[in-house]
Short mmCIF file of C-alpha atoms in Angstrom, two decimals:
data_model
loop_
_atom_site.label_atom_id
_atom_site.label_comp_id
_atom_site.label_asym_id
_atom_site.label_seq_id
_atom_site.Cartn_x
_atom_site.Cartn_y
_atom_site.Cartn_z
CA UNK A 1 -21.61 -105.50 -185.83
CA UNK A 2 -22.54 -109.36 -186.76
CA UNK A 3 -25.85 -110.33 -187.64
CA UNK A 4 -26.13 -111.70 -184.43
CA UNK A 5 -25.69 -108.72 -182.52
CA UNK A 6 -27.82 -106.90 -184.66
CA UNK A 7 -30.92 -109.17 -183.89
CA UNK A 8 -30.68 -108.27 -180.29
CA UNK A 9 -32.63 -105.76 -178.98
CA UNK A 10 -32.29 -104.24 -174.85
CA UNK A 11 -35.34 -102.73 -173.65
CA UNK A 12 -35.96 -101.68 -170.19
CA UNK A 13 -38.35 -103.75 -168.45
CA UNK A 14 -40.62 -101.36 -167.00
CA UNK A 15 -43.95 -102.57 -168.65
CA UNK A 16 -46.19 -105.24 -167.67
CA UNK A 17 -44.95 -107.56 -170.27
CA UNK A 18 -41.02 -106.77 -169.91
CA UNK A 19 -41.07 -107.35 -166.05
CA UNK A 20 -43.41 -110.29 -166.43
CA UNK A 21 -40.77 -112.03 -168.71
CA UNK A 22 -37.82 -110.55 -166.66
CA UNK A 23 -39.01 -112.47 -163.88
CA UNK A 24 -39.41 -115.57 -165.62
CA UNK A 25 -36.22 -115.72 -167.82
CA UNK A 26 -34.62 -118.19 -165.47
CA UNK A 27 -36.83 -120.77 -165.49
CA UNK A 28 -35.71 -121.14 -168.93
CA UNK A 29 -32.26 -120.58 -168.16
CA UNK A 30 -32.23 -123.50 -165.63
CA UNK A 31 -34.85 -125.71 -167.19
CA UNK A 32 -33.45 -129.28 -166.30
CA UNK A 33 -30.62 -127.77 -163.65
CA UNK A 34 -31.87 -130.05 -160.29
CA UNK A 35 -29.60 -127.79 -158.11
CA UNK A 36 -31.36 -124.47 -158.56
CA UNK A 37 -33.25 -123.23 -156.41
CA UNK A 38 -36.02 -120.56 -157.84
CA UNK A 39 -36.44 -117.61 -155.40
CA UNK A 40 -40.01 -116.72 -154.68
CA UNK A 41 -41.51 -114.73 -157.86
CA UNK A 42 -43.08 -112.59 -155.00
CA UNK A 43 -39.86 -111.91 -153.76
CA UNK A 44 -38.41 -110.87 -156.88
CA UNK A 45 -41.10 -108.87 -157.53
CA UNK A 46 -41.05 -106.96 -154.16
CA UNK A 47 -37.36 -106.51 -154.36
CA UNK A 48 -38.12 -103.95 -158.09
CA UNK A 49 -41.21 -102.62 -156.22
CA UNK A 50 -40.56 -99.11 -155.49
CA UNK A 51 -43.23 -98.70 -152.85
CA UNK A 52 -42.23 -101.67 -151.12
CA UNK A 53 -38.45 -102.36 -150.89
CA UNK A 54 -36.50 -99.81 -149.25
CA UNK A 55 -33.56 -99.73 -150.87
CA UNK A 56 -35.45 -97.40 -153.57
CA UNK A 57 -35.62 -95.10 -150.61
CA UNK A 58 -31.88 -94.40 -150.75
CA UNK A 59 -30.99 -95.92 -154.58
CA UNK A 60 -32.38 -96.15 -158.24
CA UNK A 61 -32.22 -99.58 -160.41
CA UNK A 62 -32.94 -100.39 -163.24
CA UNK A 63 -33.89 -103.52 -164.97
CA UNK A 64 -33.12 -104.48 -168.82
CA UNK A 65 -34.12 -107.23 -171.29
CA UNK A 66 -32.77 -108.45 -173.97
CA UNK A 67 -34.60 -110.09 -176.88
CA UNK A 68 -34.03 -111.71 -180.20
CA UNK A 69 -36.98 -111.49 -182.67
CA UNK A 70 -39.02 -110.55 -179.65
CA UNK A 71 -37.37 -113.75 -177.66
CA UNK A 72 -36.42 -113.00 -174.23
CA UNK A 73 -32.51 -114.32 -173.99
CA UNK A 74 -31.28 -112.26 -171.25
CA UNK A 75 -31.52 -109.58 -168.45
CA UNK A 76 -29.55 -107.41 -165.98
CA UNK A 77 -30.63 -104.63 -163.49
CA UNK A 78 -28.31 -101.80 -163.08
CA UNK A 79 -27.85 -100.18 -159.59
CA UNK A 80 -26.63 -97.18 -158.89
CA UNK A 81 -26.25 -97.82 -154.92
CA UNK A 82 -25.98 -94.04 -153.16
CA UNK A 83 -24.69 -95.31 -150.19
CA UNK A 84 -21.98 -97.42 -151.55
CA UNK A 85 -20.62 -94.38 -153.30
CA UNK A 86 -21.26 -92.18 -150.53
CA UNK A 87 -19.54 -94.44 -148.02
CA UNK A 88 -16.83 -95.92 -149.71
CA UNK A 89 -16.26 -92.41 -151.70
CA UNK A 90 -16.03 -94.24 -154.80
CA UNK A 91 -17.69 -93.87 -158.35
CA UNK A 92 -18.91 -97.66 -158.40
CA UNK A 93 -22.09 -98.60 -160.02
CA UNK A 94 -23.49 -102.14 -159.84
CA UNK A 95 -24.91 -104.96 -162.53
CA UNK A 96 -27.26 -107.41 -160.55
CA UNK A 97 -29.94 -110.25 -161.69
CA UNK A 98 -27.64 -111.32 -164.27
CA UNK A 99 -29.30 -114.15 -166.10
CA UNK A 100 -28.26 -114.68 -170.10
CA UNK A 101 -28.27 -117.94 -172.99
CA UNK A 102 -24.74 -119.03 -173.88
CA UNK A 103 -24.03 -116.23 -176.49
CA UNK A 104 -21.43 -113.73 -176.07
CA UNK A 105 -23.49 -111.44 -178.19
CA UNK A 106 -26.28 -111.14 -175.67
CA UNK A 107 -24.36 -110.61 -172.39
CA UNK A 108 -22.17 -108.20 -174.49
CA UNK A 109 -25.41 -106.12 -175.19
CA UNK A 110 -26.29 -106.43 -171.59
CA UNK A 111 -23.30 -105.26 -170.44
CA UNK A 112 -22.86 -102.23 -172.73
CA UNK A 113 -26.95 -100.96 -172.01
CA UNK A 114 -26.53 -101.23 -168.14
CA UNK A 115 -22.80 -99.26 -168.65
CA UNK A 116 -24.52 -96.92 -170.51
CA UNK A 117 -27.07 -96.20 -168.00
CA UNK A 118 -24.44 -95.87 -165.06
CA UNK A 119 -22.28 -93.60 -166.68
CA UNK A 120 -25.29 -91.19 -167.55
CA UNK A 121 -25.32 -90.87 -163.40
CA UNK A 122 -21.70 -90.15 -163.10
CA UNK A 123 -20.49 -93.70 -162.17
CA UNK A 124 -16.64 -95.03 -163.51
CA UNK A 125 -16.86 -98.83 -162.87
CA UNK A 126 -19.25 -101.32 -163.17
CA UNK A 127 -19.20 -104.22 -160.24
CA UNK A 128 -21.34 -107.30 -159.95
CA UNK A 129 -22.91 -109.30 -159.51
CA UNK A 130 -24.91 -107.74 -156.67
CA UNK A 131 -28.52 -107.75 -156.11
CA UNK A 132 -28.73 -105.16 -154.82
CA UNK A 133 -25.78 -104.81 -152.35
CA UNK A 134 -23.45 -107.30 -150.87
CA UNK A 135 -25.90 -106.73 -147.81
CA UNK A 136 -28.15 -109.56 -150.35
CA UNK A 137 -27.24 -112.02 -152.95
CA UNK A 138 -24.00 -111.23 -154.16
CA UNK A 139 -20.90 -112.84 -156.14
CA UNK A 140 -20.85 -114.94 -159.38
CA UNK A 141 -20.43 -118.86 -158.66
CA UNK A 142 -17.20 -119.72 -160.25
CA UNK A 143 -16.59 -123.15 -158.37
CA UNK A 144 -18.65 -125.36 -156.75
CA UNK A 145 -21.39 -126.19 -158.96
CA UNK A 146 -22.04 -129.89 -157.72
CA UNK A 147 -24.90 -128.80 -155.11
CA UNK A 148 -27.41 -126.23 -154.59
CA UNK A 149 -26.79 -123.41 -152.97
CA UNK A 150 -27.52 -122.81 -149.36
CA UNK A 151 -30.00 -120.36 -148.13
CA UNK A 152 -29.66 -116.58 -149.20
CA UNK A 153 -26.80 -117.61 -151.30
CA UNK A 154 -26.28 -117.52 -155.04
CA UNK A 155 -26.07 -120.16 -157.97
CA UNK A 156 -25.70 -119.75 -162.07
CA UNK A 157 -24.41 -122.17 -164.71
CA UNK A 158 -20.76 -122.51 -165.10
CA UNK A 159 -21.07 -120.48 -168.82
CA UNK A 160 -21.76 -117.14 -167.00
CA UNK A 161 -17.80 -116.99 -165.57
CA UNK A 162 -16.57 -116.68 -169.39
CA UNK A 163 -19.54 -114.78 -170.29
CA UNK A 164 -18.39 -112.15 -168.06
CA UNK A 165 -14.45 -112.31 -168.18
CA UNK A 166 -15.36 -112.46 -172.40
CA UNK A 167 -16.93 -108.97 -171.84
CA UNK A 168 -13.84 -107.13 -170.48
CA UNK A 169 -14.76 -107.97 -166.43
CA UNK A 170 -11.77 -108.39 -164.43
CA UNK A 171 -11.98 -110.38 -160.92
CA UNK A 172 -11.96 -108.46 -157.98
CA UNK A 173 -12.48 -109.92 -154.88
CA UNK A 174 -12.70 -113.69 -154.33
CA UNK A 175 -15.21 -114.58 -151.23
CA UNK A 176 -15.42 -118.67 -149.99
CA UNK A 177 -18.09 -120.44 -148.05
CA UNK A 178 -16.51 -123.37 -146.21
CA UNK A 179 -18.60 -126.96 -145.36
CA UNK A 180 -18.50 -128.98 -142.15
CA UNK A 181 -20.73 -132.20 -143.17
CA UNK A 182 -20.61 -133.33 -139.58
CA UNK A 183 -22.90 -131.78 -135.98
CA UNK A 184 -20.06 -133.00 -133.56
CA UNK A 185 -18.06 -129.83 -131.79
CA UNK A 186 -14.42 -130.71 -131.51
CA UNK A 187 -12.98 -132.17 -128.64
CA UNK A 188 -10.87 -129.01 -128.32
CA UNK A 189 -13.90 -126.74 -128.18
CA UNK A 190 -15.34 -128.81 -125.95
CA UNK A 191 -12.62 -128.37 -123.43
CA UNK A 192 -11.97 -124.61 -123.68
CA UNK A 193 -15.53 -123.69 -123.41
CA UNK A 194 -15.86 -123.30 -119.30
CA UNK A 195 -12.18 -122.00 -119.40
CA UNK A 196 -13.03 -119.20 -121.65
CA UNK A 197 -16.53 -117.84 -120.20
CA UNK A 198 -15.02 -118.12 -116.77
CA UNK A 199 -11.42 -115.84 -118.16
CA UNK A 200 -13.24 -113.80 -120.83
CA UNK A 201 -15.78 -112.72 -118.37
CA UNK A 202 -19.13 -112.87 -121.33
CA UNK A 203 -21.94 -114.61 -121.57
CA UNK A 204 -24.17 -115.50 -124.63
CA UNK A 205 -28.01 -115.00 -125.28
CA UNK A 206 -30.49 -115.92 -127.88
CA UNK A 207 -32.55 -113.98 -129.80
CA UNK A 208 -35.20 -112.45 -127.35
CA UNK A 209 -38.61 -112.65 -129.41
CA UNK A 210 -41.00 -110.37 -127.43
CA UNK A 211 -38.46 -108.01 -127.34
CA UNK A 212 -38.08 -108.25 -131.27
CA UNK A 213 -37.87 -104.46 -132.22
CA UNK A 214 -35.20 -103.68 -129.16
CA UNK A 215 -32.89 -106.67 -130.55
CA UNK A 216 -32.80 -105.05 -133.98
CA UNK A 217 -31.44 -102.16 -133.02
CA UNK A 218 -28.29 -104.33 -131.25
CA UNK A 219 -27.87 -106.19 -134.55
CA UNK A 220 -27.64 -102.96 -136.40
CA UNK A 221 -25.05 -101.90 -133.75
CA UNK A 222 -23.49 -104.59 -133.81
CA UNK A 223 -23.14 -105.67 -137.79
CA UNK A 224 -22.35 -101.48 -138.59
CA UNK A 225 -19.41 -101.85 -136.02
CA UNK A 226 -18.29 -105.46 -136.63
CA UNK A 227 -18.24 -105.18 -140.30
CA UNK A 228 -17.39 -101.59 -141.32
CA UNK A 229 -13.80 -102.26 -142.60
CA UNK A 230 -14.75 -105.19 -144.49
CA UNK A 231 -14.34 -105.05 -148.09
CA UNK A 232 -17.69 -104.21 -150.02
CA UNK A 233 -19.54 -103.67 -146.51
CA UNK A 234 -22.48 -100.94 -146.81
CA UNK A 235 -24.26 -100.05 -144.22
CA UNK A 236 -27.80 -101.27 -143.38
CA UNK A 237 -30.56 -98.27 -142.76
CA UNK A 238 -32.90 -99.07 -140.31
CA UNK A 239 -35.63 -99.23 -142.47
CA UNK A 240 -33.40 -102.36 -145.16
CA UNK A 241 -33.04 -103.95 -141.58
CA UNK A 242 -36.40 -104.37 -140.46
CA UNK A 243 -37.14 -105.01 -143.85
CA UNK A 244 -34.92 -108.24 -143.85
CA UNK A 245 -35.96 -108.60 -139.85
CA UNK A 246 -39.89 -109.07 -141.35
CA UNK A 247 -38.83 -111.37 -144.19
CA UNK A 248 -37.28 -113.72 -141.61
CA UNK A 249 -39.03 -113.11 -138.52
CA UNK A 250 -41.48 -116.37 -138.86
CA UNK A 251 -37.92 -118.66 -139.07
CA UNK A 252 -35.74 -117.03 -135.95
CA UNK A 253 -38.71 -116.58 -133.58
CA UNK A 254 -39.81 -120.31 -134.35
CA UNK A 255 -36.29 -121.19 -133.32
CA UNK A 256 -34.56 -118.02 -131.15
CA UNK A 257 -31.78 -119.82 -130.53
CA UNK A 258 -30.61 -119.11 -134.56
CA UNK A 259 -29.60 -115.41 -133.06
CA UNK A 260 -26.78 -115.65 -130.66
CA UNK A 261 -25.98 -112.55 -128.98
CA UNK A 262 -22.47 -111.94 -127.38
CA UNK A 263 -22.72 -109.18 -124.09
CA UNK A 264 -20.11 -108.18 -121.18
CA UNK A 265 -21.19 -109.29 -117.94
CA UNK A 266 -22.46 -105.41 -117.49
CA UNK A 267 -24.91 -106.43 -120.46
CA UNK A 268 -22.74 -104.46 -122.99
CA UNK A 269 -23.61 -105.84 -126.52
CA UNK A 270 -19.77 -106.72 -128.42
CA UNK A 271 -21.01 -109.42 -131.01
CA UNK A 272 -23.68 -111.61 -132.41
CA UNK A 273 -23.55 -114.65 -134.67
CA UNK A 274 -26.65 -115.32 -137.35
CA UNK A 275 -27.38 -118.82 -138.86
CA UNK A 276 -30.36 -119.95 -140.33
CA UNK A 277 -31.79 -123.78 -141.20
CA UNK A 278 -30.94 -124.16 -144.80
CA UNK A 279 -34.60 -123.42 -145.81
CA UNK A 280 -33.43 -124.38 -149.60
CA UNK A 281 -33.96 -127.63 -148.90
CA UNK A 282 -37.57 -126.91 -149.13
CA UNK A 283 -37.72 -124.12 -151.59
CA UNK A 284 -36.03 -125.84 -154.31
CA UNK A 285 -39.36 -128.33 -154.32
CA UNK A 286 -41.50 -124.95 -154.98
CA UNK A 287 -39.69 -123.42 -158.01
CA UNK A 288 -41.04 -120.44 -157.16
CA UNK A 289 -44.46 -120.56 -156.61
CA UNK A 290 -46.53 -120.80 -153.47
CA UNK A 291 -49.52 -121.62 -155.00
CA UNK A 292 -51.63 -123.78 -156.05
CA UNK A 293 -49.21 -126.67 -154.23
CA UNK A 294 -45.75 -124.71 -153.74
CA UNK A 295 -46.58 -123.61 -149.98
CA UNK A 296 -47.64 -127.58 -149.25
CA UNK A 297 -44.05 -128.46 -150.52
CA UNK A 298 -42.26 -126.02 -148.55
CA UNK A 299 -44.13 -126.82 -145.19
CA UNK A 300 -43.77 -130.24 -145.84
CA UNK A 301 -39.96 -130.80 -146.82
CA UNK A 302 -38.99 -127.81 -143.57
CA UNK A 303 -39.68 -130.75 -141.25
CA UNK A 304 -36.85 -132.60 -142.37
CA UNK A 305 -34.07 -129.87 -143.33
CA UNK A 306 -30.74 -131.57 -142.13
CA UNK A 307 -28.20 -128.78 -142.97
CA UNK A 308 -27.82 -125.03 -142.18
CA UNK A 309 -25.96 -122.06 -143.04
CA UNK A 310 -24.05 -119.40 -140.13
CA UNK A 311 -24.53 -116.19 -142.47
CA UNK A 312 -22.48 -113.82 -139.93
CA UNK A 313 -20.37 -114.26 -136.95
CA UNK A 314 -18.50 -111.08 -135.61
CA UNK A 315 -17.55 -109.08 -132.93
CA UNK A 316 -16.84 -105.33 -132.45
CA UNK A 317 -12.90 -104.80 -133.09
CA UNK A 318 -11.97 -104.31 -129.43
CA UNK A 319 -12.96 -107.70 -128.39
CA UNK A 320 -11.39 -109.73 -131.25
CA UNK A 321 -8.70 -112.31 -130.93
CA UNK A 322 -10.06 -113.70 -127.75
CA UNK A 323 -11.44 -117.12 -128.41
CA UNK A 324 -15.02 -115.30 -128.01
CA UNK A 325 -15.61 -117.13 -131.23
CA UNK A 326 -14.96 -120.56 -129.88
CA UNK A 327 -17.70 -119.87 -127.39
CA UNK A 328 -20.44 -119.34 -130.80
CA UNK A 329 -19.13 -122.09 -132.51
CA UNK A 330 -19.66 -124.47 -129.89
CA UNK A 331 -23.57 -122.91 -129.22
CA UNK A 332 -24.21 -123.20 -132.92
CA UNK A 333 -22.92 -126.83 -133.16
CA UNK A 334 -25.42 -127.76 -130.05
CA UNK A 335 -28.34 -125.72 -130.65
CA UNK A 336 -28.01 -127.07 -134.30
CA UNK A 337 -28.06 -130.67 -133.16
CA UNK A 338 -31.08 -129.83 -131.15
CA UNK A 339 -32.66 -128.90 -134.69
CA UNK A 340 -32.05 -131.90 -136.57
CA UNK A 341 -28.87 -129.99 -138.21
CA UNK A 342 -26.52 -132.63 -139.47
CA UNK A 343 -24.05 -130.46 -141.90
CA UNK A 344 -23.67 -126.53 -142.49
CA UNK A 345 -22.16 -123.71 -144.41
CA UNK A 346 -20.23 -121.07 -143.77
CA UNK A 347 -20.33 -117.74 -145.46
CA UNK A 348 -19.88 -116.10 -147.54
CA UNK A 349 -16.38 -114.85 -146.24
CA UNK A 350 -13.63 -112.95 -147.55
CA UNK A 351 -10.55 -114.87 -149.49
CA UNK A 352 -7.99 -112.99 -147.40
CA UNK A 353 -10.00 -112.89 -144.34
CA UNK A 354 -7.44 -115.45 -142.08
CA UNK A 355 -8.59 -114.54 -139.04
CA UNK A 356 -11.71 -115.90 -140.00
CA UNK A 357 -10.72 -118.87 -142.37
CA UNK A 358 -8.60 -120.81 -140.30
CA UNK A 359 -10.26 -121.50 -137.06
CA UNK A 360 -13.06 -122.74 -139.52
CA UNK A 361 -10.55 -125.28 -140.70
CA UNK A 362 -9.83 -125.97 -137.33
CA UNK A 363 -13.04 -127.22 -136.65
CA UNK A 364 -12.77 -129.20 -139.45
CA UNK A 365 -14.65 -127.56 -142.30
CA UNK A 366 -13.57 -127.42 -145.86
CA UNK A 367 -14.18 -125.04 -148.59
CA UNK A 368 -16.93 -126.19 -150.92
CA UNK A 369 -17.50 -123.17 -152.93
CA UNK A 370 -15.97 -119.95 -154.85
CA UNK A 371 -18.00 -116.92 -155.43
CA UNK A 372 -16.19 -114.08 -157.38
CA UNK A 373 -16.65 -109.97 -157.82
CA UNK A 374 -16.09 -108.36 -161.12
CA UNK A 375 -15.26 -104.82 -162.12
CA UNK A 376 -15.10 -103.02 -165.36
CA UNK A 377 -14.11 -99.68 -166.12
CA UNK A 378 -16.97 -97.14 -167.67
#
């Protein structure tokens, strides 16, 4: 063991103190970084709150420290996800919350306390980053590092990728996001719109806000159907659903038209697409904080967000292959307009998802960053 391993100490961060500095690591990991964007320190702190966050219902985690000479230098929360294992019938535990100095020694100590702590519950590989499922921030930035990330998407300093592949992590899956930095639907589109809701005999709705409770239940439908083979997907309870439904409700019932639901003529629900204005814009000015000024800055810089994200687009298998995605991509290129939207992301989406890559290249979008999975044997 070198001396510098030897100075570093991993201690759960269960007290006070611990969580307190947990939570604020990364402000000294990204001091001088302009493009990241701190998440809410409410948020983070709801998200470890067993009374509050409902994966805890379902799942344990468990968040770690590391200090030098009583320095913090580093953390990680190890997740041992239940439903993962149980519906994917494999023994895969999860490192999430990732956030370390430049020192192999440190993210080595990480790595072997939070292994540790999922093999004692039975678990034979170690996959991250997730926090706490790829249903939330997920995947380790590995290219792309010119501009902030977009809304409910991550961002770390280029270091972490060797950090990582130094301690014996091996990539798994590669996921993209694509950019379009223009609001104007292809001609093409524009033509085959009529065509295609006359032939493919669906129409398409927005988000129905008195009705708000009813329309989760279709998303949950809809997203457990749409997404089940996907690689990584997990299923959403119904109580992580309206969970994410109340952290976003303000946003999507200020603007409906962000939910676009896709129904038969009979009214059959088959697909829905999700985007969101890319409320980063704003939070980056916060760093965190709502208070004493943080909330001013956020209300203020909203009025002029000029870019957005599409977080999913998908229909049940059945009606795939159709050109019912045309019909979305054309509603979220006008509807954005209507909202000031000038340029928008894509994503995240699966590296050898085709189906779904190239009619985004079609439209004329381009890939602007590379987020990657890791897995190490326990």
């Amino acid at each position: 063991m070198t001396a510098s391993a030897a100075a570093i100490q991993i201690v759960p961060a269960d007290g006070r103190r611990e969580f307190r500095q947990f939570v604020r690591l990364p402000y000294r990991i990204y001091e001088g970084e302009p493009n990241w964007v701190a998440p809410l320190l409410r948020d983070v702190k709801t998200m470890f709150d067993r009374t509050k966050h409902p994966f805890h219902l379902h799942s344990e985690v468990q968040a770690f420290l590391a200090l030098r000479d009583g320095d913090p230098v580093g953390r990680i929360a190890a997740v041992h996800n239940r439903n993962h294992v149980a519906f994917h019938e494999e023994q895969i535990g999860f490192f999430g919350f990732f956030e370390c100095v430049d020192d192999q020694a440190v993210a080595d100590a990480l790595f072997q306390r939070s292994g540790e702590w999922l093999r004692e519950r039975g678990l034979q590989t170690m996959r991250g980053p997730a926090s706490f499922s790829t249903n939330d921030v997920a995947g380790l930035l590995v290219d792309g590092f010119d501009r902030p990330p977009t809304i409910m998407m991550s961002y770390n300093p280029p270091y972490y990728v060797g950090l990582v592949e130094g301690a014996g992590f091996e990539a798994v899956k590669t996921v993209v996001t694509y950019h379009l930095d223009n609001n104007i639907p292809p001609e093409y589109l524009r033509k085959r719109e009529a065509r295609l809701t006359e032939r493919l005999d669906v129409r398409i709705r927005y988000l129905r806000p008195r009705q708000f409770e009813e329309e989760l239940g279709l998303v949950r439908y809809i997203y457990n159907r749409a997404w089940e083979k996907n690689w990584g997907f997990v299923p959403m309870t119904d109580e992580e659903l309206k969970f994410m439904a109340h952290e976003l409700k303000q946003v999507v019932v200020r603007d409906p038209e962000q939910v676009m639901f896709v129904e038969t003529s009979d009214g059959d629900p088959i697909g829905f697409a999700f985007w969101l204005k890319d409320y980063n814009q704003a939070l980056i000015h916060a760093r965190g904080r709502l208070f004493p000024v943080g909330l001013l800055k956020i209300l203020w810089h909203s009025r002029k967000i000029s870019a957005c994200r599409v977080l999913t687009l998908g229909l049940i298998p059945e009606y795939r292959h159709k050109g019912i995605d045309n019909l979305l991509y054309i509603r979220i290129f006008r509807e954005g307009a209507a909202l000031g939207v000038a340029e928008g992301e894509f994503g995240w989406i699966l590296e050898d998802n085709l189906a779904m890559r190239k009619p985004l290249e079609k439209i004329g979008s381009r890939v602007s960053k590379q987020y990657r999975f890791y897995d190490r044997p326990l």
